[in-house]
Amino acid sequence: MKHLLSIADLAPEEITSILDTAVSMHEVQDRQVKKLPTLRGRTVINFFFEDSTRTRASFEIAGKWMSADTINLTGKGTSVSKGESLRDTVLTIDAMGVDMMIIRHPASGAPAQIADWVDCSIVNAGDGTHEHPSQALLDAYTLRRSLGELEGRHVAIVGDLTHSRVLRSNLLCLRALGAHVTLVAPPTLMPSGVHAWAAADGFDVSYDLDEVLPQVDAVMMLRVQRERMSGGYFPTAKEYAVTYGLTPRRLGLLQDHAVICHPGPMNRGLEISADAADAARSLVLDQVSAGVAVRMSILYHLLAGEGDAQ
Ligand code: CP
């Protein structure tokens, strides 16, 4: 495996292998000295053309804990802001002899295009509305730790699905692991052609959150991405919260064992209430913690040779 561009490129056993390796990587987090020699001498560039807290910090921590030399670049502060093309910029960095670029970009497909241009490994850290594969892997890892194997488990993915790269990666990942998925959104935020897509890929679609919640083992709330919206997708924030938000009343519809996920950043009071975000059954911070372990595992699978994990 040289690149991580899309969950669609991974066989189910490759997904499982990344999740299994992450279990041993997660133990590093509890050590006083958080350092493995695995990627000593390797150079990893975090190149983020879009804002990020979780993904950028956790990839940087993952690289540092594995002894890689990690460097952070953003579009602002590089020659991109002087008009240098994306191709010239990444070819310039690649020519310095780096081993990997972790790319977040607002354009769907940018990491795949870059992978065609350069020699180093490319990780897609979120591209436009296309995919966010490391997020889906850490979500699967978190759900697996909480629920056990995901085969036959039922996960609802709820919210602004039209603009969500997390949805696309999670749908692929959860289906590959045998989970049953139901998408829930208002009609205006459901991806176009969703019913044909659902029929082809074997998932369900619903517009009624109250009906779906009692059936699921996990509910994944997705952020309303107002920065990607150019029109009115719902009348008011209050109406959205009442019809599609995980409100305190809706918490009572969940089965006792059911868990809550949100990839963050959260709009508290919009798609998720404070009661839900902070509930004992909320895995939001477990997802953040898992993010470092899963990203260590991704770096290991892409950069380290067999038998290098220590
Ligand atoms: N979930 C996620 O991608 O968060 P960041 O934008 O903070 O990286």
XYZ file of N, CA and C in Angstrom, residues 18-19 22 25 134 137-139 141 289-299:
60
model
N -5.331 -2.454 9.415
C -5.030 -1.108 9.949
C -5.646 -0.955 11.340
N -6.877 -1.434 11.511
C -7.543 -1.301 12.820
C -6.833 -2.164 13.874
N -3.652 -0.565 14.982
C -3.941 0.613 15.818
C -4.126 0.236 17.282
N -0.776 0.379 18.698
C -0.324 1.782 18.682
C -1.001 2.577 19.803
N -9.015 8.575 6.713
C -8.485 8.305 8.059
C -9.564 8.534 9.117
N -11.641 5.366 9.238
C -10.916 4.282 9.910
C -10.924 4.480 11.422
N -10.748 5.719 11.871
C -10.759 5.931 13.324
C -12.170 5.784 13.872
N -13.176 6.120 13.084
C -14.561 5.913 13.531
C -14.842 4.420 13.675
N -12.662 2.078 14.190
C -11.864 1.602 15.335
C -12.607 1.897 16.643
N -9.095 10.439 20.584
C -7.989 9.620 21.095
C -7.591 8.553 20.072
N -8.601 7.905 19.499
C -8.339 6.866 18.494
C -7.655 7.451 17.261
N -7.904 8.743 17.007
C -7.332 9.372 15.814
C -5.827 9.268 15.772
N -5.174 9.427 16.925
C -3.707 9.331 16.944
C -3.278 7.893 16.658
N -3.926 6.929 17.337
C -3.525 5.521 17.170
C -3.754 5.041 15.742
N -4.894 5.397 15.181
C -5.206 4.929 13.823
C -4.276 5.601 12.817
N -3.949 6.852 13.050
C -3.042 7.533 12.110
C -1.616 7.004 12.270
N -1.234 6.590 13.467
C 0.068 5.896 13.617
C 0.040 4.610 12.786
N -1.066 3.911 12.858
C -1.175 2.661 12.106
C -1.108 2.919 10.596
N -1.747 3.990 10.156
C -1.711 4.335 8.722
C -0.270 4.639 8.295
N 0.443 5.434 9.105
C 1.848 5.738 8.777
C 2.665 4.457 8.739
